[in-house]
Amino acid sequence: MTKIIRIDPKRPDMNLIKECAEAINTGKTVVFPTETVYGLGSNALDAQAVKKIFEAKGRPTDNPLIVHIAYPVQVDELAKDISPKAKKLMDRFWPGPLTLLLWKKSAVPDVVTAGLPKVGIRMPSNPIAHALLKEADTPIAAPSANLSGKISPTHADDVIDDLYDRVDIIIDGGDSKEGIESTVIDMTAEVPLLLRPGTVTQEQIEKVIGPIQLHPSLFSVYYVDAPASPGMKYRHYSPRKELVLVSSKKLPLFLKQNSKKRIAVVTTVTDKKCHSALHVHLGKNKKVIAKKIFRTLRKLDKEDIDFIVVESIDEKDIGLGIMNRLKKGASRIVD
Ligand code: TXA
Ligand code: MG
């Protein structure tokens, strides 16, 4: 049986946090909110507890997990040979939605990193996540709290849909503030390598440490060669219904041609009414799109429709991360 615990993110009740921390310290699984998406956590230093995460999600064991910490000093227990550039990024962006890949120390069980020599570490800013990490007094390994292959959850209801009865505790801590998963950057490379774009953008990172490289997969939807991050080879973020990504220019004609179909339409830039029974207008503010896109797709996926259309946006700044998730989930791109 999964216990659902409501915690107010503005004033986390310490008795409830203690109960969750105790669960972590006894090898149990706890879903907790972060500023990006909800995470499915267990004690990162307890290999048996980490295995439960893979089982609950149905996640392939060759896909490594991110380790979450309460304070930057904890990095030294987990990683070695940390470059000055990596330290600069921690100073500037932690706590926040940035994951750094660093050379792992032996304290990190192999199951966490899927046998890889690097570990992904991040310090979340969400007050519940922070309080839990502080109280448990151990790093927590946590992937997004969805069933493997499904869209990341940004609300406790979405977690319950996927993981009820598969985990020990689900903390309901309200909506995720950012809405897409953290930016992941490999800091062991000579020139730091961006593996997953997020709301901490390339431009923001380069202002702090100078030029970085973008992984080739970010330029092509169909890239499958030797993934640098095992997560790249799996189809992700897919709703069950077909997802079609359509440019603003092609949208009117596309909708006309498909007028006999039952379509849910998500618009961004296009402000006009669109003649679909199910139309969600997210607007063009990319922060808002990032925050709402996953929940919107999960909701529309439950409707009696043939497919979902999303109007694409430009790939500048946060747009790169948003389009990365949409392209991975799309079965068709009309550009
Ligand atoms: O915002 C986030 O990052 C959320 C919250 C819960 O923190 N977590 C998250 O975890 O999105 P997950 O497991 O769903 O995605 C982590 C990605 C995966 O693509 C994984 O392959 C990659 O990061 N990754 C993690 N550790 C890695 C490592 N040691 N080497 C290469 N890639 C790694
Ligand atoms: Mg995930």
Coordinates of C-alpha atoms and ligand atoms in Angstrom, one line a residue:
M1 CA 0.0 0.0 0.0
T2 CA 1.3 3.4 -0.9
K3 CA 0.9 6.2 1.7
I4 CA 0.0 9.6 0.3
I5 CA 1.3 12.5 2.4
R6 CA 0.3 16.1 1.7
I7 CA 2.9 18.6 2.5
D8 CA 2.6 22.4 2.1
P9 CA 5.7 23.5 0.1
K10 CA 5.5 26.9 1.7
R11 CA 5.8 25.6 5.2
P12 CA 6.9 21.9 5.2
D13 CA 5.6 20.2 8.3
M14 CA 8.7 18.8 10.0
N15 CA 6.9 15.8 11.5
L16 CA 5.8 14.7 8.1
I17 CA 9.2 15.3 6.6
K18 CA 10.7 13.2 9.5
E19 CA 8.4 10.4 8.6
C20 CA 9.5 10.5 5.0
A21 CA 13.2 10.8 5.9
E22 CA 12.8 7.7 8.2
A23 CA 11.4 5.8 5.3
I24 CA 14.4 6.8 3.2
N25 CA 16.7 5.7 6.0
T26 CA 15.1 2.3 6.2
G27 CA 15.5 1.5 2.5
K28 CA 12.0 2.5 1.3
T29 CA 11.0 4.5 -1.8
V30 CA 9.6 8.0 -1.5
V31 CA 8.2 10.1 -4.3
F32 CA 8.9 13.8 -3.6
P33 CA 8.4 17.1 -5.5
T34 CA 11.3 19.0 -7.0
E35 CA 11.2 22.3 -8.9
T36 CA 11.6 20.4 -12.2
V37 CA 9.4 17.3 -12.0
Y38 CA 8.5 14.8 -9.2
G39 CA 11.3 12.3 -8.4
L40 CA 11.1 8.7 -7.2
G41 CA 13.8 8.5 -4.5
S42 CA 15.6 6.1 -2.2
N43 CA 18.9 6.2 -0.3
A44 CA 21.6 6.6 -3.0
L45 CA 24.2 4.8 -0.8
D46 CA 22.0 1.7 -0.3
A47 CA 22.2 -0.5 -3.4
Q48 CA 19.2 -2.6 -2.4
A49 CA 17.0 0.5 -1.9
V50 CA 18.2 1.8 -5.3
K51 CA 17.1 -1.4 -7.0
K52 CA 13.6 -0.8 -5.9
I53 CA 13.5 2.4 -8.0
F54 CA 14.3 0.5 -11.2
E55 CA 11.6 -2.1 -10.3
A56 CA 8.9 0.4 -9.5
K57 CA 9.5 2.3 -12.7
G58 CA 10.1 -0.7 -14.9
R59 CA 13.3 1.1 -15.9
P60 CA 16.1 -0.6 -17.8
T61 CA 19.0 -1.1 -15.4
D62 CA 21.5 0.4 -17.9
N63 CA 20.0 3.8 -17.5
P64 CA 21.7 5.7 -14.6
L65 CA 20.0 7.8 -11.9
I66 CA 20.7 11.3 -10.8
V67 CA 21.9 11.7 -7.1
H68 CA 20.3 14.6 -5.2
I69 CA 22.0 16.4 -2.3
A70 CA 21.1 19.0 0.3
Y71 CA 24.4 21.0 0.3
P72 CA 27.2 21.5 -2.2
V73 CA 29.8 20.0 0.2
Q74 CA 28.2 16.6 -0.2
V75 CA 29.6 16.5 -3.7
D76 CA 33.0 15.6 -2.2
E77 CA 31.7 12.3 -0.8
L78 CA 30.4 11.3 -4.2
A79 CA 32.7 12.7 -6.9
K80 CA 36.4 13.4 -7.5
D81 CA 38.6 15.5 -9.8
I82 CA 36.0 18.3 -9.9
S83 CA 37.0 21.0 -12.3
P84 CA 37.0 24.7 -11.5
K85 CA 34.3 25.1 -14.2
A86 CA 32.1 22.6 -12.4
K87 CA 32.6 24.5 -9.2
K88 CA 31.6 27.7 -10.9
L89 CA 28.4 26.2 -12.1
M90 CA 27.5 24.9 -8.7
D91 CA 28.1 28.3 -7.2
R92 CA 25.9 30.0 -9.8
F93 CA 23.0 27.5 -10.3
W94 CA 22.6 25.5 -7.2
P95 CA 20.2 25.0 -5.7
G96 CA 18.4 24.6 -9.0
P97 CA 17.6 22.6 -12.1
L98 CA 21.1 21.8 -13.2
T99 CA 22.7 18.3 -13.1
L100 CA 26.5 17.9 -13.4
L101 CA 28.1 14.7 -14.5
L102 CA 31.3 14.2 -12.5
W103 CA 33.8 11.3 -12.0
K104 CA 32.3 9.1 -9.4
K105 CA 33.8 7.9 -6.1
S106 CA 33.5 4.3 -4.9
A107 CA 30.9 5.4 -2.3
V108 CA 28.3 5.6 -5.0
P109 CA 27.0 2.1 -5.7
D110 CA 27.4 0.9 -9.3
V111 CA 23.7 0.3 -9.6
V112 CA 23.1 4.1 -9.3
T113 CA 25.3 4.9 -12.3
A114 CA 24.5 1.7 -14.2
G115 CA 28.2 0.8 -14.0
L116 CA 29.4 4.0 -15.6
P117 CA 32.4 5.9 -14.2
K118 CA 30.5 9.1 -13.9
V119 CA 27.7 10.2 -11.6
G120 CA 25.0 12.9 -12.2
I121 CA 24.5 15.2 -9.2
R122 CA 22.1 17.9 -8.5
M123 CA 21.0 20.1 -5.5
P124 CA 17.2 20.8 -5.9
S125 CA 15.7 24.1 -4.7
N126 CA 12.2 22.8 -3.9
P127 CA 11.7 23.4 -0.1
I128 CA 10.2 19.9 0.4
A129 CA 13.0 18.2 -1.5
H130 CA 15.6 20.2 0.5
A131 CA 14.0 19.5 3.8
L132 CA 13.8 15.7 3.0
L133 CA 17.4 15.6 1.9
K134 CA 18.5 17.5 5.0
E135 CA 16.5 15.4 7.4
A136 CA 17.4 12.0 5.8
D137 CA 21.1 13.2 5.9
T138 CA 22.0 11.0 2.9
P139 CA 22.1 11.6 -0.8
I140 CA 18.9 10.4 -2.6
A141 CA 18.9 8.8 -6.0
A142 CA 15.9 9.8 -8.0
P143 CA 14.7 9.6 -11.6
S144 CA 11.5 11.2 -12.7
A145 CA 8.6 9.6 -10.9
N146 CA 6.8 8.1 -14.0
L147 CA 6.6 4.6 -15.4
S148 CA 9.5 4.1 -17.7
G149 CA 8.8 5.6 -21.2
K150 CA 5.9 7.9 -20.0
I151 CA 5.9 11.6 -19.5
S152 CA 7.5 13.0 -16.3
P153 CA 4.9 14.0 -13.7
T154 CA 4.6 17.6 -12.6
H155 CA 1.7 17.0 -10.2
A156 CA 1.0 14.3 -7.5
D157 CA -2.1 13.1 -9.4
D158 CA 0.1 12.1 -12.3
V159 CA 2.4 10.2 -10.0
I160 CA -0.5 8.4 -8.5
D161 CA -1.7 7.4 -12.0
D162 CA 1.7 5.8 -12.7
L163 CA 3.1 4.6 -9.4
Y164 CA 0.3 4.0 -6.9
D165 CA 1.0 0.7 -5.1
R166 CA 4.5 0.5 -6.6
V167 CA 6.2 2.8 -4.1
D168 CA 6.0 3.2 -0.3
I169 CA 5.2 7.0 0.0
I170 CA 4.1 9.7 -2.4
I171 CA 4.4 13.2 -1.1
D172 CA 1.8 15.5 -2.6
G173 CA 3.6 18.9 -2.7
G174 CA 1.7 20.7 -5.4
D175 CA 2.7 21.7 -8.9
S176 CA 6.3 21.7 -10.1
K177 CA 7.6 25.2 -10.8
E178 CA 9.8 24.6 -13.8
G179 CA 7.9 21.7 -15.4
I180 CA 10.6 20.0 -17.5
E181 CA 13.6 17.9 -16.2
S182 CA 16.9 19.5 -15.2
T183 CA 19.6 20.5 -17.7
V184 CA 22.3 17.7 -17.7
I185 CA 25.9 18.7 -18.6
D186 CA 28.9 16.4 -18.6
M187 CA 31.7 18.3 -16.8
T188 CA 34.3 15.5 -17.2
A189 CA 34.8 16.4 -20.9
E190 CA 37.6 18.8 -22.0
V191 CA 34.9 21.1 -23.3
P192 CA 31.7 20.6 -21.2
L193 CA 29.0 18.7 -23.1
L194 CA 25.3 19.5 -22.9
L195 CA 23.4 16.2 -22.9
R196 CA 19.9 17.4 -21.9
P197 CA 18.7 21.0 -22.3
G198 CA 16.4 22.4 -19.6
T199 CA 15.4 25.7 -18.0
V200 CA 19.1 26.5 -17.2
T201 CA 20.0 27.4 -20.8
Q202 CA 23.2 27.1 -22.9
E203 CA 23.4 30.9 -22.9
Q204 CA 23.3 31.1 -19.1
I205 CA 25.9 28.4 -18.7
E206 CA 28.3 29.9 -21.3
K207 CA 28.1 33.3 -19.5
V208 CA 29.7 31.5 -16.5
I209 CA 32.2 29.1 -18.0
G210 CA 32.6 30.0 -21.6
P211 CA 31.9 27.8 -24.7
I212 CA 30.3 24.4 -24.2
Q213 CA 29.3 21.8 -26.8
L214 CA 25.9 20.4 -27.6
H215 CA 25.6 16.7 -28.0
P216 CA 24.9 15.8 -31.6
S217 CA 21.6 14.1 -30.7
L218 CA 20.2 17.6 -30.0
F219 CA 20.5 18.6 -33.6
S220 CA 18.6 15.6 -35.0
V221 CA 15.5 13.7 -33.9
Y222 CA 16.7 10.5 -35.5
Y223 CA 20.1 10.4 -33.9
V224 CA 20.7 6.9 -32.5
D225 CA 24.5 6.4 -32.6
A226 CA 26.4 5.7 -29.4
P227 CA 24.4 7.6 -26.8
A228 CA 26.6 9.6 -24.3
S229 CA 23.8 9.3 -21.8
P230 CA 22.0 6.0 -21.8
G231 CA 18.7 7.9 -21.4
M232 CA 19.1 9.2 -25.0
K233 CA 18.4 5.9 -26.7
Y234 CA 15.0 5.4 -25.1
R235 CA 11.9 6.8 -26.6
H236 CA 10.7 9.2 -23.9
Y237 CA 7.9 11.5 -23.0
S238 CA 5.4 9.7 -25.1
P239 CA 1.7 10.0 -24.5
R240 CA -0.1 6.8 -25.6
K241 CA -2.0 8.8 -28.3
E242 CA 0.0 9.8 -31.3
L243 CA 1.7 13.2 -30.9
V244 CA 2.2 15.4 -34.0
L245 CA 4.4 18.5 -33.9
V246 CA 3.3 21.1 -36.4
S247 CA 4.9 24.5 -37.2
S248 CA 2.8 27.7 -36.9
K249 CA 3.0 28.1 -40.6
K250 CA 1.6 24.7 -41.5
L251 CA -0.9 24.6 -38.6
P252 CA -4.0 26.1 -40.4
L253 CA -3.7 23.8 -43.4
F254 CA -2.9 20.8 -41.3
L255 CA -6.1 21.3 -39.2
K256 CA -8.2 21.8 -42.3
Q257 CA -6.9 18.6 -43.9
N258 CA -7.6 16.7 -40.7
S259 CA -11.0 18.3 -40.0
K260 CA -12.7 14.9 -40.0
K261 CA -10.4 13.6 -37.2
R262 CA -10.9 14.0 -33.5
I263 CA -7.8 16.1 -32.6
A264 CA -6.7 17.8 -29.4
V265 CA -4.8 20.9 -30.3
V266 CA -2.2 22.7 -28.1
T267 CA -1.3 26.1 -29.4
T268 CA 1.6 28.3 -28.4
V269 CA 2.3 31.2 -30.7
T270 CA -1.0 31.1 -32.7
D271 CA -3.5 33.1 -30.8
K272 CA -6.5 32.5 -32.9
K273 CA -9.4 30.3 -32.0
C274 CA -8.9 26.9 -33.5
H275 CA -11.9 24.7 -34.4
S276 CA -11.2 21.7 -32.4
A277 CA -13.4 20.5 -29.5
L278 CA -10.3 20.2 -27.4
H279 CA -8.1 23.3 -27.7
V280 CA -5.5 24.3 -25.0
H281 CA -3.8 27.6 -25.6
L282 CA -0.5 27.8 -23.6
G283 CA 0.6 31.1 -25.0
K284 CA 4.1 32.0 -26.2
N285 CA 5.8 32.6 -22.8
K286 CA 8.3 29.7 -22.8
K287 CA 8.5 29.5 -19.0
V288 CA 4.7 29.0 -18.9
I289 CA 4.9 26.4 -21.8
A290 CA 7.6 24.5 -19.9
K291 CA 5.6 24.5 -16.7
K292 CA 2.4 23.3 -18.3
I293 CA 3.3 21.1 -21.3
F294 CA 3.7 17.7 -19.5
R295 CA 0.5 18.0 -17.5
T296 CA -1.4 19.2 -20.6
L297 CA -0.2 16.2 -22.6
R298 CA -1.1 13.8 -19.8
K299 CA -4.6 15.2 -19.5
L300 CA -5.3 15.2 -23.3
D301 CA -4.0 11.6 -23.5
K302 CA -7.0 10.5 -21.5
E303 CA -9.5 12.0 -23.9
D304 CA -11.4 10.2 -26.6
I305 CA -9.4 11.5 -29.6
D306 CA -7.4 10.2 -32.5
F307 CA -4.2 12.2 -31.9
I308 CA -2.7 15.3 -30.2
V309 CA -1.2 18.2 -32.2
V310 CA 1.2 20.6 -30.6
E311 CA 2.3 23.8 -32.3
S312 CA 6.1 23.9 -32.3
I313 CA 8.2 26.9 -31.0
D314 CA 11.6 28.2 -31.8
E315 CA 14.6 26.4 -30.2
K316 CA 16.2 29.4 -28.6
D317 CA 16.9 29.5 -24.9
I318 CA 14.3 27.3 -23.0
G319 CA 12.8 26.5 -26.4
L320 CA 15.6 24.0 -26.9
G321 CA 14.6 22.0 -23.9
I322 CA 10.9 22.1 -24.6
M323 CA 11.3 21.1 -28.3
N324 CA 13.8 18.3 -27.3
R325 CA 11.0 16.7 -25.1
L326 CA 8.3 17.2 -27.8
K327 CA 10.5 15.8 -30.6
K328 CA 11.3 12.7 -28.6
G329 CA 7.6 12.1 -28.0
A330 CA 6.4 13.0 -31.5
S331 CA 5.7 10.3 -34.1
R332 CA 5.4 12.9 -36.8
I333 CA 6.9 16.4 -37.4
V334 CA 5.2 18.7 -39.9
D335 CA 7.6 21.6 -40.5
Ligands
TXA1 O1 15.0 17.2 -13.1 C1 15.4 16.1 -13.1 O2 16.6 15.8 -13.5 C2 14.6 15.0 -12.5 C3 14.4 15.3 -11.0 C4 13.7 14.2 -10.2 O3 15.6 15.6 -10.4 N1 15.2 13.7 -12.7 C5 15.3 13.1 -13.9 O4 15.9 11.9 -13.9 O5 14.8 13.6 -14.9 P1 15.8 10.9 -15.1 O6 16.4 9.6 -14.6 O7 14.4 10.7 -15.5 O8 16.7 11.5 -16.2 C6 18.1 11.6 -16.0 C7 18.8 11.6 -17.3 C8 18.7 10.2 -18.0 O9 18.6 10.5 -19.4 C9 20.0 9.5 -17.7 O10 20.4 8.6 -18.7 C10 21.0 10.7 -17.5 O11 20.2 11.8 -17.0 N2 22.1 10.4 -16.6 C11 22.0 10.2 -15.3 N3 23.2 9.9 -14.8 C12 24.0 9.7 -15.8 C13 25.4 9.3 -16.0 N4 26.1 9.0 -14.9 N5 25.9 9.3 -17.2 C14 25.2 9.7 -18.3 N6 23.9 10.0 -18.2 C15 23.3 10.1 -17.0
MG2 MG 12.8 10.4 -16.7

